[in-house]
Coordinates of C-alpha atoms in Angstrom, one line a residue:
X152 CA 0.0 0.0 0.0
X153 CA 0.8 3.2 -0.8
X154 CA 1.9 5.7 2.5
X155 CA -1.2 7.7 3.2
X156 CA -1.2 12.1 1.8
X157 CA -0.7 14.8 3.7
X158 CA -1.3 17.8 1.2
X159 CA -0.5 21.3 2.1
X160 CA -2.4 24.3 0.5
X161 CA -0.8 27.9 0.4
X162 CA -0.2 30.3 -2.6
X163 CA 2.7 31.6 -1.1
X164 CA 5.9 29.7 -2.0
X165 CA 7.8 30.8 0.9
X166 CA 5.3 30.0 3.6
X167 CA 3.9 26.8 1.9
X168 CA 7.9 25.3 1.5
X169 CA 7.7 25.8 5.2
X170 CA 5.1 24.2 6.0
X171 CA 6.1 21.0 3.5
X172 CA 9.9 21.2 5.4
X173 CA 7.8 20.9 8.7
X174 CA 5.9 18.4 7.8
X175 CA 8.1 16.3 6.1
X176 CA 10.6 16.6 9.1
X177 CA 8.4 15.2 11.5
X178 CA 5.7 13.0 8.9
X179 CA 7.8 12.2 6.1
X180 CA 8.7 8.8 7.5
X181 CA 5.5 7.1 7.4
X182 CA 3.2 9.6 5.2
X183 CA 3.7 11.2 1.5
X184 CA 4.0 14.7 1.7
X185 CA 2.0 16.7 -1.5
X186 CA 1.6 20.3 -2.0
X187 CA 0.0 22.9 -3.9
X188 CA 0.1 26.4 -4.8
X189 CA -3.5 26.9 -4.8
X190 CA -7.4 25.8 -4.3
X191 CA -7.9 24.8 -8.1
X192 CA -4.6 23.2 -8.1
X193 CA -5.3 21.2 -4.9
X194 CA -8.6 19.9 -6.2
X195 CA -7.3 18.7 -9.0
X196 CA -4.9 16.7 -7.4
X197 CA -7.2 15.3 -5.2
X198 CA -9.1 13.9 -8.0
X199 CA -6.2 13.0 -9.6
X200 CA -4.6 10.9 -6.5
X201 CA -8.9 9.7 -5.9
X202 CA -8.9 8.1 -9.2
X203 CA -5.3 5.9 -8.6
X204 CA -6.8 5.1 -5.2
X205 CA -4.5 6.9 -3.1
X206 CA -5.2 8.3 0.3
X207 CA -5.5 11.1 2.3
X208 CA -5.2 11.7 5.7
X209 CA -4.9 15.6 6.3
X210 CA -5.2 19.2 4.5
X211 CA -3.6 21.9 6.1
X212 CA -5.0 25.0 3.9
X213 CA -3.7 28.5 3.9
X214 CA -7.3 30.7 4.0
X215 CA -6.4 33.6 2.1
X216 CA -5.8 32.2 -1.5
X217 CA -6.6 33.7 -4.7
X218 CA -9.6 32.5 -6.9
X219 CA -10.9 30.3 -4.0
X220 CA -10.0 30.5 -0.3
X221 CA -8.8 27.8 2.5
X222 CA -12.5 27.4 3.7
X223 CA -14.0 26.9 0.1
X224 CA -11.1 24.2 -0.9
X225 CA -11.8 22.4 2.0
X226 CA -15.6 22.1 1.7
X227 CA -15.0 21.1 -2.3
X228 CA -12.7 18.5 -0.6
X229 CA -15.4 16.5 1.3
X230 CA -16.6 14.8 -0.8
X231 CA -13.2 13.2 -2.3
X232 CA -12.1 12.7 0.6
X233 CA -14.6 12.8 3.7
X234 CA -12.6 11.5 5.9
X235 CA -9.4 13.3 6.0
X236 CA -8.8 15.7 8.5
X237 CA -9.0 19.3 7.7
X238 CA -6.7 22.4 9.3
X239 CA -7.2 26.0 8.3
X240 CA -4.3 28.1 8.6
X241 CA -5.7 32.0 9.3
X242 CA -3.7 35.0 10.2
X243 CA -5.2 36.5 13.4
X244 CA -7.9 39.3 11.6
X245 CA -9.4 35.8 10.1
X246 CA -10.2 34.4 13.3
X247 CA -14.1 34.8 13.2
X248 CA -13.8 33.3 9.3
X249 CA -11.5 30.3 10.4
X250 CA -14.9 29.7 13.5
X251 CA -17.5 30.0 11.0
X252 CA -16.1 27.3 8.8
X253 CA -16.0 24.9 11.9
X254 CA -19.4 24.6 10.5
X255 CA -19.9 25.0 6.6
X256 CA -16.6 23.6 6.0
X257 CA -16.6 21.3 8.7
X258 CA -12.8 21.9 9.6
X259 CA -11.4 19.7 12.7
X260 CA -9.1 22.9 13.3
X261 CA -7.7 26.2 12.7
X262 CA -4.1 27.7 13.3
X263 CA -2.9 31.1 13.5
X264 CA 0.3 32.0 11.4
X265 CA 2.8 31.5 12.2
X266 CA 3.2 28.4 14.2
X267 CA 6.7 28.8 15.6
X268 CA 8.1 26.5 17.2
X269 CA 6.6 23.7 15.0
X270 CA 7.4 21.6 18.0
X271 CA 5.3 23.4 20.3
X272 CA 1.9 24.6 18.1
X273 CA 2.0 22.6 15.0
X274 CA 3.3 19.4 15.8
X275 CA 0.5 18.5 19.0
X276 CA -2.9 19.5 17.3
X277 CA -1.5 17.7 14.1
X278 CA -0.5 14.2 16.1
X279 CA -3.8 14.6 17.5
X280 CA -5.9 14.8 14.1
X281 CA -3.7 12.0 12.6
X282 CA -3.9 9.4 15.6
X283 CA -7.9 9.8 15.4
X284 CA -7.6 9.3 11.2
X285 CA -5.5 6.4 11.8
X286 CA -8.2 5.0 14.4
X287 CA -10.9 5.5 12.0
X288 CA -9.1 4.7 8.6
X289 CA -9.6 0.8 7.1
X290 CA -7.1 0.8 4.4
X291 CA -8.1 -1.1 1.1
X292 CA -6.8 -4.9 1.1
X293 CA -4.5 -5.5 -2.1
X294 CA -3.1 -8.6 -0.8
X295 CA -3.4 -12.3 -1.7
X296 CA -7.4 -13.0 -1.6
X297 CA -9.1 -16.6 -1.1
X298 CA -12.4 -17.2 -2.6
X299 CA -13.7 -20.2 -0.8
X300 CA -17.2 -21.5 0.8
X301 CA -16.5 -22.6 4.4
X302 CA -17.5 -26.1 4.0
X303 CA -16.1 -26.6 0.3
X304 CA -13.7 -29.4 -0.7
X305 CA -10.2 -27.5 -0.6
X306 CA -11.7 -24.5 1.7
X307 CA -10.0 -25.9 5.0
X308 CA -6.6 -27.0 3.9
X309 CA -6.0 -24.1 1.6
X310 CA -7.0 -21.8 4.3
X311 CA -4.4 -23.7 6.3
X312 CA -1.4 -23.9 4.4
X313 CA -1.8 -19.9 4.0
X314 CA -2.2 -20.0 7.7
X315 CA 0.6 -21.6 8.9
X316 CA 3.1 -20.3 6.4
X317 CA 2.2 -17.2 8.3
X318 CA 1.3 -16.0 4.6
X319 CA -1.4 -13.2 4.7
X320 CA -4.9 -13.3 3.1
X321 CA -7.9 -12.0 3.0
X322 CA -10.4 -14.8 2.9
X323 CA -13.6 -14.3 1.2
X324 CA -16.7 -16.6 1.7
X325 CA -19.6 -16.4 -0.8
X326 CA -22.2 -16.7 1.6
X327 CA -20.8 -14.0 3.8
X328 CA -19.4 -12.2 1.0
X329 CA -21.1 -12.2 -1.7
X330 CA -19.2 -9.1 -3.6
X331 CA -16.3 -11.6 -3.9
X332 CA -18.6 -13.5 -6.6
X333 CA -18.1 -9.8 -8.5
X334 CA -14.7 -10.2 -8.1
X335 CA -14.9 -13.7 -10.3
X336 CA -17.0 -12.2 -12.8
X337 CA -14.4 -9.5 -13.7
X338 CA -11.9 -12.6 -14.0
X339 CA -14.1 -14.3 -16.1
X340 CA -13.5 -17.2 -13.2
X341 CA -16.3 -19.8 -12.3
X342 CA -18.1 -19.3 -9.2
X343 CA -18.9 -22.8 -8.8
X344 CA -15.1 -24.0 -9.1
X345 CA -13.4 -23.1 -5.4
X346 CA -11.2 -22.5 -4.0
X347 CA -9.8 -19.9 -5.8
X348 CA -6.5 -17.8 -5.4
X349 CA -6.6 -14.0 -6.5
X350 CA -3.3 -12.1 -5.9
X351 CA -2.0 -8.7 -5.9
X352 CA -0.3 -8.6 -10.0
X353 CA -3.6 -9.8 -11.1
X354 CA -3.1 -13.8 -11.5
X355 CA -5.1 -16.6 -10.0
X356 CA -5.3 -20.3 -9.2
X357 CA -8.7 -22.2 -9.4
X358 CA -8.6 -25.4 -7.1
X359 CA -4.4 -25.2 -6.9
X360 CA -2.3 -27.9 -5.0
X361 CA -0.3 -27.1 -2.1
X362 CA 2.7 -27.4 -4.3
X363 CA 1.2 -25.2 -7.2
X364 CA 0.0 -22.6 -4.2
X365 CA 3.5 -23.0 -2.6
X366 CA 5.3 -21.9 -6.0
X367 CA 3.0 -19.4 -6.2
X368 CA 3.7 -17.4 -3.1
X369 CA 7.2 -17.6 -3.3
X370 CA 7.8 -21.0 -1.7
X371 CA 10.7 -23.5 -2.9
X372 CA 9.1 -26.4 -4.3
X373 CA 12.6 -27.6 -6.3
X374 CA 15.9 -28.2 -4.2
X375 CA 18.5 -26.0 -5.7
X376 CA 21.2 -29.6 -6.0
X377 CA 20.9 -32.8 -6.5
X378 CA 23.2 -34.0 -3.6
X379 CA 22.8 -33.3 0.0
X380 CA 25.4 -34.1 3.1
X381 CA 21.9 -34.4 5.2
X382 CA 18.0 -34.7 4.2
X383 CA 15.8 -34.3 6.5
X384 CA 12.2 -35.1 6.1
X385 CA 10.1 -33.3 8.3
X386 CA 10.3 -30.0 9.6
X387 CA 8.2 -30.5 12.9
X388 CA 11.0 -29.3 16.1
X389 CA 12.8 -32.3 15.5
X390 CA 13.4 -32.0 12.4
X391 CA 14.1 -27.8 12.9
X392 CA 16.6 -28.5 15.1
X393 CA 18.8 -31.0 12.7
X394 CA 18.4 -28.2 10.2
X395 CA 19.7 -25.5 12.8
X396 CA 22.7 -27.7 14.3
X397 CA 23.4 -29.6 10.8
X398 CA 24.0 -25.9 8.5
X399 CA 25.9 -24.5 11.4
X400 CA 28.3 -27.4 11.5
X401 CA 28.8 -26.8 7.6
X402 CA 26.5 -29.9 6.6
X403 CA 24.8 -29.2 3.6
X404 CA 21.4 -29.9 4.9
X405 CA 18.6 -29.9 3.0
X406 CA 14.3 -29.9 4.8
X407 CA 11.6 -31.4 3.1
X408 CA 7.9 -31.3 4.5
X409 CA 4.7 -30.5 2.3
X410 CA 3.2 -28.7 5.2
X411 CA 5.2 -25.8 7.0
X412 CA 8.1 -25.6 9.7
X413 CA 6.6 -26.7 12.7
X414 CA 4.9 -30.0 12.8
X415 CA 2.1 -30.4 15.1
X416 CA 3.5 -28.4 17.3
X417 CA 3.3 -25.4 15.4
X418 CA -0.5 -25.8 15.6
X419 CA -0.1 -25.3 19.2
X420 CA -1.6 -21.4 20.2
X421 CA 0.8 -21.8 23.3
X422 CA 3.3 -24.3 24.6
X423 CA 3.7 -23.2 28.2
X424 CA 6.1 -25.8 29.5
X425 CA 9.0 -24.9 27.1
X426 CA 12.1 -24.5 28.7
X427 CA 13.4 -20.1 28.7
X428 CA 9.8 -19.2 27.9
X429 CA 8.1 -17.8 31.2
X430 CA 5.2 -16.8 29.7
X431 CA 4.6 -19.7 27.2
X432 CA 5.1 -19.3 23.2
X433 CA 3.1 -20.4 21.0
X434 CA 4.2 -23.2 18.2
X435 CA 3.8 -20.4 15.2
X436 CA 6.3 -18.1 16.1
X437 CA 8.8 -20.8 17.6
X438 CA 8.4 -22.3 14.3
X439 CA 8.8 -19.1 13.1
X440 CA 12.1 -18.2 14.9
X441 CA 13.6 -21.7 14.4
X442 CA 13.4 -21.5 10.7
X443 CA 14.6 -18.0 10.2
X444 CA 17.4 -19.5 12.6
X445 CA 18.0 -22.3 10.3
X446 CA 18.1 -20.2 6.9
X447 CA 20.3 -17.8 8.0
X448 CA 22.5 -20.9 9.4
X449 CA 22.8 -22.0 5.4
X450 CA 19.9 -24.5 6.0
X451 CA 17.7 -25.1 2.4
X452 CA 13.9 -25.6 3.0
X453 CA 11.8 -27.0 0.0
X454 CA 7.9 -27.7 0.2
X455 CA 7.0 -30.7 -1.1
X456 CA 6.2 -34.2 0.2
X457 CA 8.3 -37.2 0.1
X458 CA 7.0 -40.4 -1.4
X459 CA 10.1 -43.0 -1.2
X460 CA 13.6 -43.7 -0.2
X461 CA 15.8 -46.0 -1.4
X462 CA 19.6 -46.8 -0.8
X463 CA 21.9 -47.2 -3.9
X464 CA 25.5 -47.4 -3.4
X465 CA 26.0 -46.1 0.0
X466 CA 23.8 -43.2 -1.0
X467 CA 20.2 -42.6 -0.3
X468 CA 17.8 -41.3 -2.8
X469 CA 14.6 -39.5 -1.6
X470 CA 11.9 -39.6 -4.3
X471 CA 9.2 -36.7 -4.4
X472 CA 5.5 -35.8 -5.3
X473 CA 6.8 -34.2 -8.3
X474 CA 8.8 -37.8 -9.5
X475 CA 11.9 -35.5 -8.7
X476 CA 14.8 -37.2 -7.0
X477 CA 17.7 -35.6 -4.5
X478 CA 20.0 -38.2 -2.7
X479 CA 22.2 -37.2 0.2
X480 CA 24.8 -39.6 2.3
X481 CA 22.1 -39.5 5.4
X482 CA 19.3 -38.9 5.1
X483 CA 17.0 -38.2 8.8
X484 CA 13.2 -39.4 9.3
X485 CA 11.3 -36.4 11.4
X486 CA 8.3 -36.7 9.8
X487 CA 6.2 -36.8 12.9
X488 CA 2.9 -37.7 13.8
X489 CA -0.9 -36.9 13.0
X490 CA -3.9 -37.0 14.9
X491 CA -5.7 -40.3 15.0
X492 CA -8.7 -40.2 12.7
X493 CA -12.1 -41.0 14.1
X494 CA -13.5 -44.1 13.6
X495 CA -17.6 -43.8 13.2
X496 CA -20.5 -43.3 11.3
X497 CA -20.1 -39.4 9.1
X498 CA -16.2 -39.3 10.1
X499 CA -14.7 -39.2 6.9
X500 CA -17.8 -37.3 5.0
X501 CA -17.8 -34.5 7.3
X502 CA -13.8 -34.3 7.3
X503 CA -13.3 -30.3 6.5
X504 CA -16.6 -29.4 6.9
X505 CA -16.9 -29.1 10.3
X506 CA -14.8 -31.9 11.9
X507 CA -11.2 -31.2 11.6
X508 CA -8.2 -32.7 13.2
X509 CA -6.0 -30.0 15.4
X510 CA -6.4 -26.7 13.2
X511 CA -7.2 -24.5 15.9
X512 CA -5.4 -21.6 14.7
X513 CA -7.0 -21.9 11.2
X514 CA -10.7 -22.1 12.5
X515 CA -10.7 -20.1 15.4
X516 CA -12.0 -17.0 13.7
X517 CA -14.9 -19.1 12.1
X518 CA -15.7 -21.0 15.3
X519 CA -16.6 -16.6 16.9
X520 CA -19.5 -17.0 19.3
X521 CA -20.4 -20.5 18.7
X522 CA -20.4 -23.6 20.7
X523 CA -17.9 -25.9 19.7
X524 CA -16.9 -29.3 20.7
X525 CA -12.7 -30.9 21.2
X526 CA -12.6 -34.7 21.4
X527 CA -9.7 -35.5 24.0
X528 CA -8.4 -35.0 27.1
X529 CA -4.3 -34.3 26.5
X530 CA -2.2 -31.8 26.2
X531 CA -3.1 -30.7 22.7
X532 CA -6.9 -30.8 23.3
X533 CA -6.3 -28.6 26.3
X534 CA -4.2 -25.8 24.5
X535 CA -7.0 -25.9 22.1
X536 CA -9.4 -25.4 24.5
X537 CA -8.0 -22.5 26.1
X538 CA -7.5 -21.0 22.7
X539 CA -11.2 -21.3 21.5
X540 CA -12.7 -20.1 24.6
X541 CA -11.1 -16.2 23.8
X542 CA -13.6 -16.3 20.8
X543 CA -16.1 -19.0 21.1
X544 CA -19.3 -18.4 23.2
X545 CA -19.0 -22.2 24.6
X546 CA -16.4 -25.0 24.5
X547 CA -17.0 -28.2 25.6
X548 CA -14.8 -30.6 25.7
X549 CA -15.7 -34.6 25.6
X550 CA -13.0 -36.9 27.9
X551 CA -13.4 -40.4 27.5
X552 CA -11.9 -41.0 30.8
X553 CA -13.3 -40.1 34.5
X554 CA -10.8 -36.9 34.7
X555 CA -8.1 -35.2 33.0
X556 CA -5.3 -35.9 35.2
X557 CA -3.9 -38.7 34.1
X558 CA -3.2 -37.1 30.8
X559 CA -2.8 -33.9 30.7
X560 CA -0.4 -31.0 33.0
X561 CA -1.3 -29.5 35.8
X562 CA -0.9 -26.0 34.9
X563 CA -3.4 -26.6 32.0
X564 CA -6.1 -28.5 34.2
X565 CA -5.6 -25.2 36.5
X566 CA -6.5 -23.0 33.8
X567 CA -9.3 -24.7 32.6
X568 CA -10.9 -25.1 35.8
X569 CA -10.7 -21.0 35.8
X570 CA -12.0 -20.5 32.8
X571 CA -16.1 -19.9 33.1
X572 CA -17.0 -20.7 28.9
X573 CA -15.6 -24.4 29.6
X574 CA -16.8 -27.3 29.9
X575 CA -15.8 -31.0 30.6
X576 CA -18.0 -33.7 30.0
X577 CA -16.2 -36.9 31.7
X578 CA -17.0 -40.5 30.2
X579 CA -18.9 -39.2 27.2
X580 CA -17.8 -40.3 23.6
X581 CA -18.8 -38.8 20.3
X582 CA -20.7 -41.7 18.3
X583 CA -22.1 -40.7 14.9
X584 CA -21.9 -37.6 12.8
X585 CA -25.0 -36.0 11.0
X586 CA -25.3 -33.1 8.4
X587 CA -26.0 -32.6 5.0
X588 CA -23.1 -31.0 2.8
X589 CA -21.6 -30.1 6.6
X590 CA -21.7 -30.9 9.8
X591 CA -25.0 -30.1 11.6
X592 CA -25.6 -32.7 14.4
X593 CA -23.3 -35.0 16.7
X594 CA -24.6 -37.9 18.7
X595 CA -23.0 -38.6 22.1
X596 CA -22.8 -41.3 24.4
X597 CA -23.0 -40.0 27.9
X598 CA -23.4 -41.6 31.4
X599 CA -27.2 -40.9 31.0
X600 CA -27.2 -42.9 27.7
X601 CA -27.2 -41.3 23.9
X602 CA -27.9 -37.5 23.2
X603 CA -27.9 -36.1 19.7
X604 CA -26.6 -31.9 20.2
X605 CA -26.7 -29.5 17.9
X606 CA -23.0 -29.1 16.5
X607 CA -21.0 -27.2 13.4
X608 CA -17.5 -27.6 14.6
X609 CA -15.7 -30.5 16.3
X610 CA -12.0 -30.6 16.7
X611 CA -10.7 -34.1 17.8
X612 CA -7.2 -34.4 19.8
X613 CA -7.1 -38.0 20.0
X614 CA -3.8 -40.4 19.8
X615 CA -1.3 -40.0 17.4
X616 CA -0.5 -42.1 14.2
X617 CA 2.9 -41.7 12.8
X618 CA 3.6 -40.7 8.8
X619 CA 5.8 -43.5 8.4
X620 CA 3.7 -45.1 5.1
X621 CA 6.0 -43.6 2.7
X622 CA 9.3 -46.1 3.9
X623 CA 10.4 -49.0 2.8
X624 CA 10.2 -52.5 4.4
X625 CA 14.1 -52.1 4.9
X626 CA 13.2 -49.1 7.9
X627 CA 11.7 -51.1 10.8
X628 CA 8.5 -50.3 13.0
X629 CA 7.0 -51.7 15.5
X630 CA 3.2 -52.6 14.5
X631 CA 2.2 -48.7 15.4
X632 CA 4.2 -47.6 12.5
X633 CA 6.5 -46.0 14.9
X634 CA 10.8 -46.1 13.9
X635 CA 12.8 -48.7 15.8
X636 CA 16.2 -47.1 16.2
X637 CA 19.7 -47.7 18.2
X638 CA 18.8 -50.2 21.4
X639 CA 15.0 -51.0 20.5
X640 CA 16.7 -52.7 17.1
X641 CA 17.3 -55.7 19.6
X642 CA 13.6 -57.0 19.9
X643 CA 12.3 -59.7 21.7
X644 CA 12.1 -61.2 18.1
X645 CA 15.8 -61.2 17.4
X646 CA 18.5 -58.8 17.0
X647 CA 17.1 -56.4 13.7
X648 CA 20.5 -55.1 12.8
X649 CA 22.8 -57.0 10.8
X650 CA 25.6 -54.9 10.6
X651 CA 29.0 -55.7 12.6
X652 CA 29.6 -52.6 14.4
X653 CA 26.4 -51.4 16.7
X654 CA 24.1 -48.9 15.6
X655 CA 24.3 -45.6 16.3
X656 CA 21.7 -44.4 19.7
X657 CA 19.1 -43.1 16.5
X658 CA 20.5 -44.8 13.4
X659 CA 17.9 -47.7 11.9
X660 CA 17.9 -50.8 10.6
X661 CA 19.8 -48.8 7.3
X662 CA 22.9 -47.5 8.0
X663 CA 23.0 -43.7 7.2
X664 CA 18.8 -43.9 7.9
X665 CA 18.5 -41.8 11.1
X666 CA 15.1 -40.7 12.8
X667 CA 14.3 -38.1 15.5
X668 CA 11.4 -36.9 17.4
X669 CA 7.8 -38.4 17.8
X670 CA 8.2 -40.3 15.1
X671 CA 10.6 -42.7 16.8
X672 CA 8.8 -45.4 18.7
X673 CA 9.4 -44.6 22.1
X674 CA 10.1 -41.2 22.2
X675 CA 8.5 -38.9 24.7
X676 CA 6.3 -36.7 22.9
X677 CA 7.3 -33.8 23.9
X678 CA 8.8 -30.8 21.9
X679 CA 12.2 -30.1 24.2
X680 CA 12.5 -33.8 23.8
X681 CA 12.2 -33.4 19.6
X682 CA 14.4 -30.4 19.6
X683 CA 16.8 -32.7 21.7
X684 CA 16.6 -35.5 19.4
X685 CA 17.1 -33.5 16.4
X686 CA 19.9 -31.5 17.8
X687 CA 22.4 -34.7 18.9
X688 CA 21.2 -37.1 15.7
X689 CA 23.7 -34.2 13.6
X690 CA 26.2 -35.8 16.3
X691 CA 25.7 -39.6 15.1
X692 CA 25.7 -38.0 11.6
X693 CA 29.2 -36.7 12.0
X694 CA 30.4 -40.4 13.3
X695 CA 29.0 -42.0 10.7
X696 CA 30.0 -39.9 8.1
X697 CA 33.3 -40.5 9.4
X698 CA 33.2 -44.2 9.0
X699 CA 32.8 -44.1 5.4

């Protein structure tokens, strides 16, 4: 966007250079600075600067002006531009003019030349009038724009790949908005194909992939070599913190994920039980910091997902959505974990449209003043909670168990308690989901028996199913899916490494295969214990690189 106008009025070339020399001294930072050498000339500008759709905030008008005076331009200038504030500058014989225009010109004030010390009589009254237009003023949006209905196929996950590549939009929905349908017209775009991406040079994309999206908005969806010391897949903490500790140690590392940095855990609205962060952070912005951290380390980040591995001559080739191939001399798993899907009747129809899995962030703003309903009683289910109840007029959360203590923090069952627009129902479970096109209904079983409620949004926090699907049969898991790694290779079944020296604590059953963070069966499921994980698997990656 353009800086807002301030646009000084005065026929007299000496007095109106000093008033553009004051204004520009103290305004010229963060507003344009226009001027003009009469009342004519200044409404011609303004319609000039109205028809590119430029702003303005203030006029500051000399009175006395040939052909049309300060209190005449400035009543001409309301309707341009009603909402900019208006100063009259008088000399002291106009006084009684400068109060009778308080009316017919409907001025917000008048000074008396001259003003001297700016510092002292121009500078206060004009803070004043630009702090209440700044409080007042909407600027236009020319941002990226997302046409989408609410419960479309595409609407959620679009919404939530912008979202949590902290990439700013405007969202439009039809129903709610139904200019943006307009806006398609002019495009000669079809309404009934959504989602569809509008953005500032003009271009769009109707019903775009993540990847296609990704390149879009200035994303790397190609890695910029073909050979990498380190791939890591996943960029959840685990995999952040191999990027972080792998580029500063001079490994060329190299961070796949088809999402954004942060895993689940950037999904998180706060994690409060972070080591160095008093007052909690939330998973965004330590995403955020960690990947800035990571790219100014030499770290490469490219979105896309990965579909294979295989090992070739010591080497280890990662295949991608694309069919493109990079291979690396290590290569680390940090892919994660998902939220377990549920498991009854109108689950997978009503998936997006009004049952979603974690997106709290994303659908917070949809979910204002409404009940809504979290399935689960952890950690996650809890920080959601908390989050929804700033907005939401009720959230209710359904426990499975008789309490939440067994699996969830203190500090989070504390803050629940205190919060009024809360509620947990103990041993109920959601049973069946009803709707047509979205969700409408939910039936619960509840101590008293089965209920059906009234319900557009259910979030479910339950379990978590590692993204382990994608590996070959040579990369052991236990029958979870979960990575066996370093001691855990020696099952009960027999010893699952076949190598003579001993693998390394995180290392697999293929040499130069590494894993990290909740993806690794038996890990702790925590992010300080991801970050940990990812941090001291560059350390095995050093040894082994050695060995070779």
């Amino acid at each position: 966007m353009a800086k807002p106008i301030l646009l000084a009025v005065d026929d007299d070339v000496s007095v109106l250079e000093t008033v553009v020399q004051d204004l520009r001294r103290k305004y010229g930072k963060d507003y344009r600075i226009l001027r003009a050498a009469s009342g004519q000339a200044a409404l011609d500008t303004c319609q000039q600067l109205k028809e590119r759709g430029d702003v303005i905030a203030l006029f500051l008008s000399d009175q006395r002006m040939p052909g049309m005076t300060g209190v005449d331009f400035l009543e001409k200038a309301i309707p341009l531009y009603p909402d900019a504030k208006r100063v009259l500058l008088t000399a002291y014989t106009d006084t009684e003019a400068a109060i009778r225009a308080i009316n017919s010109a409907r001025i917000h004030y008048y000074l008396t030349k001259p003003w001297d010390p700016p510092e002292d009589k121009l500078y206060p009254v004009l803070d004043d009038l630009i702090a209440a237009w700044n409080d007042g003023h909407k600027p236009a949006y020319d941002g990226l724009q997302l046409i989408s209905a609410r419960w479309g196929a595409g609407d959620h996950e679009t919404r939530n790949f912008l979202s949590r590549n902290l990439i700013p939009f405007k969202w439009l929905d039809p129903e709610k908005n139904p200019e943006c349908l307009d806006l398609l017209c002019e495009k000669q775009l079809d309404d009934a194909k959504l989602p569809v991406v509008l953005f500032p040079d003009g271009s769009s994309l109707v019903q775009p992939s993540m990847t296609e999206l990704a390149a879009k908005v200035g994303l790397r969806t190609q890695a910029r070599q073909e050979h990498y010391d380190v791939v890591v897949a996943g960029a959840g903490p685990a995999g952040l913190a191999a990027a972080v500790y792998g580029a500063s140690e001079g490994l060329k590392t190299l961070i796949i994920d088809s999402l954004a940095p942060g895993g689940q855990a950037g999904s998180s609205s706060k994690i409060e039980n972070y080591l160095g962060f008093s007052q909690g952070i939330s998973g965004e912005r330590l995403a955020k910091e960690a990947y800035i951290q990571a790219i100014r380390l030499g770290a490469e980040f490219m979105t896309q997902r990965v579909c294979s591995i295989r090992s070739e001559n010591g080497y280890h080739i990662v295949r991608l959505a694309d069919g493109r191939e990079v291979s690396c001399r290590v290569c680390l798993i940090a892919t994660g974990v998902e939220y377990c899907k549920l498991d009854i009747p109108g689950a997978k129809e009503f998936s997006g449209a009004g049952l979603f899995y974690g997106a709290a962030l994303t659908e917070a703003a949809s979910c204002a003043q409404q009940e809504i309903y979290i399935v689960g009683g952890a950690n996650s289910a809890g920080q959601a909670a908390m989050y929804f109840s700033r907005s939401a007029a009720q959230v209710r959360m359904l426990v499975r168990g008789p309490s939440l203590e067994r699996s969830m923090s203190r500090y989070l069952i504390e803050q629940i308690e205190k919060t009024s627009n809360i509620a947990v129902e103990h041993h109920t479970q959601i049973r069946e989901l009803k709707g047509n096109g979205h969700l409408a209904e939910i039936v619960l079983e509840t101590p008293n028996g089965f209920e059906t409620r009234p319900a557009t949004s259910v979030f479910a926090f339950i379990g978590a199913a590692p993204k382990t699907g994608w590996l070959p049969d040579c990369v052991a898991r236990d029958p979870k899916g979960f990575v066996l790694a370093g001691p855990d290779l020696k099952t009960k079944a027999g010893n699952l490494w076949k190598y003579e020296r001993d693998p390394y604590l995180l290392e697999t059953t293929v040499p130069g295969i590494f894993v990290a963070g909740d993806v690794r069966f038996g890990s702790v499921k925590r992010v300080a214990s991801s970050v940990g994980e990812g941090s001291i698997a560059i350390q095995f990656v050093h040894q082994y690189l050695a060995t070779l």
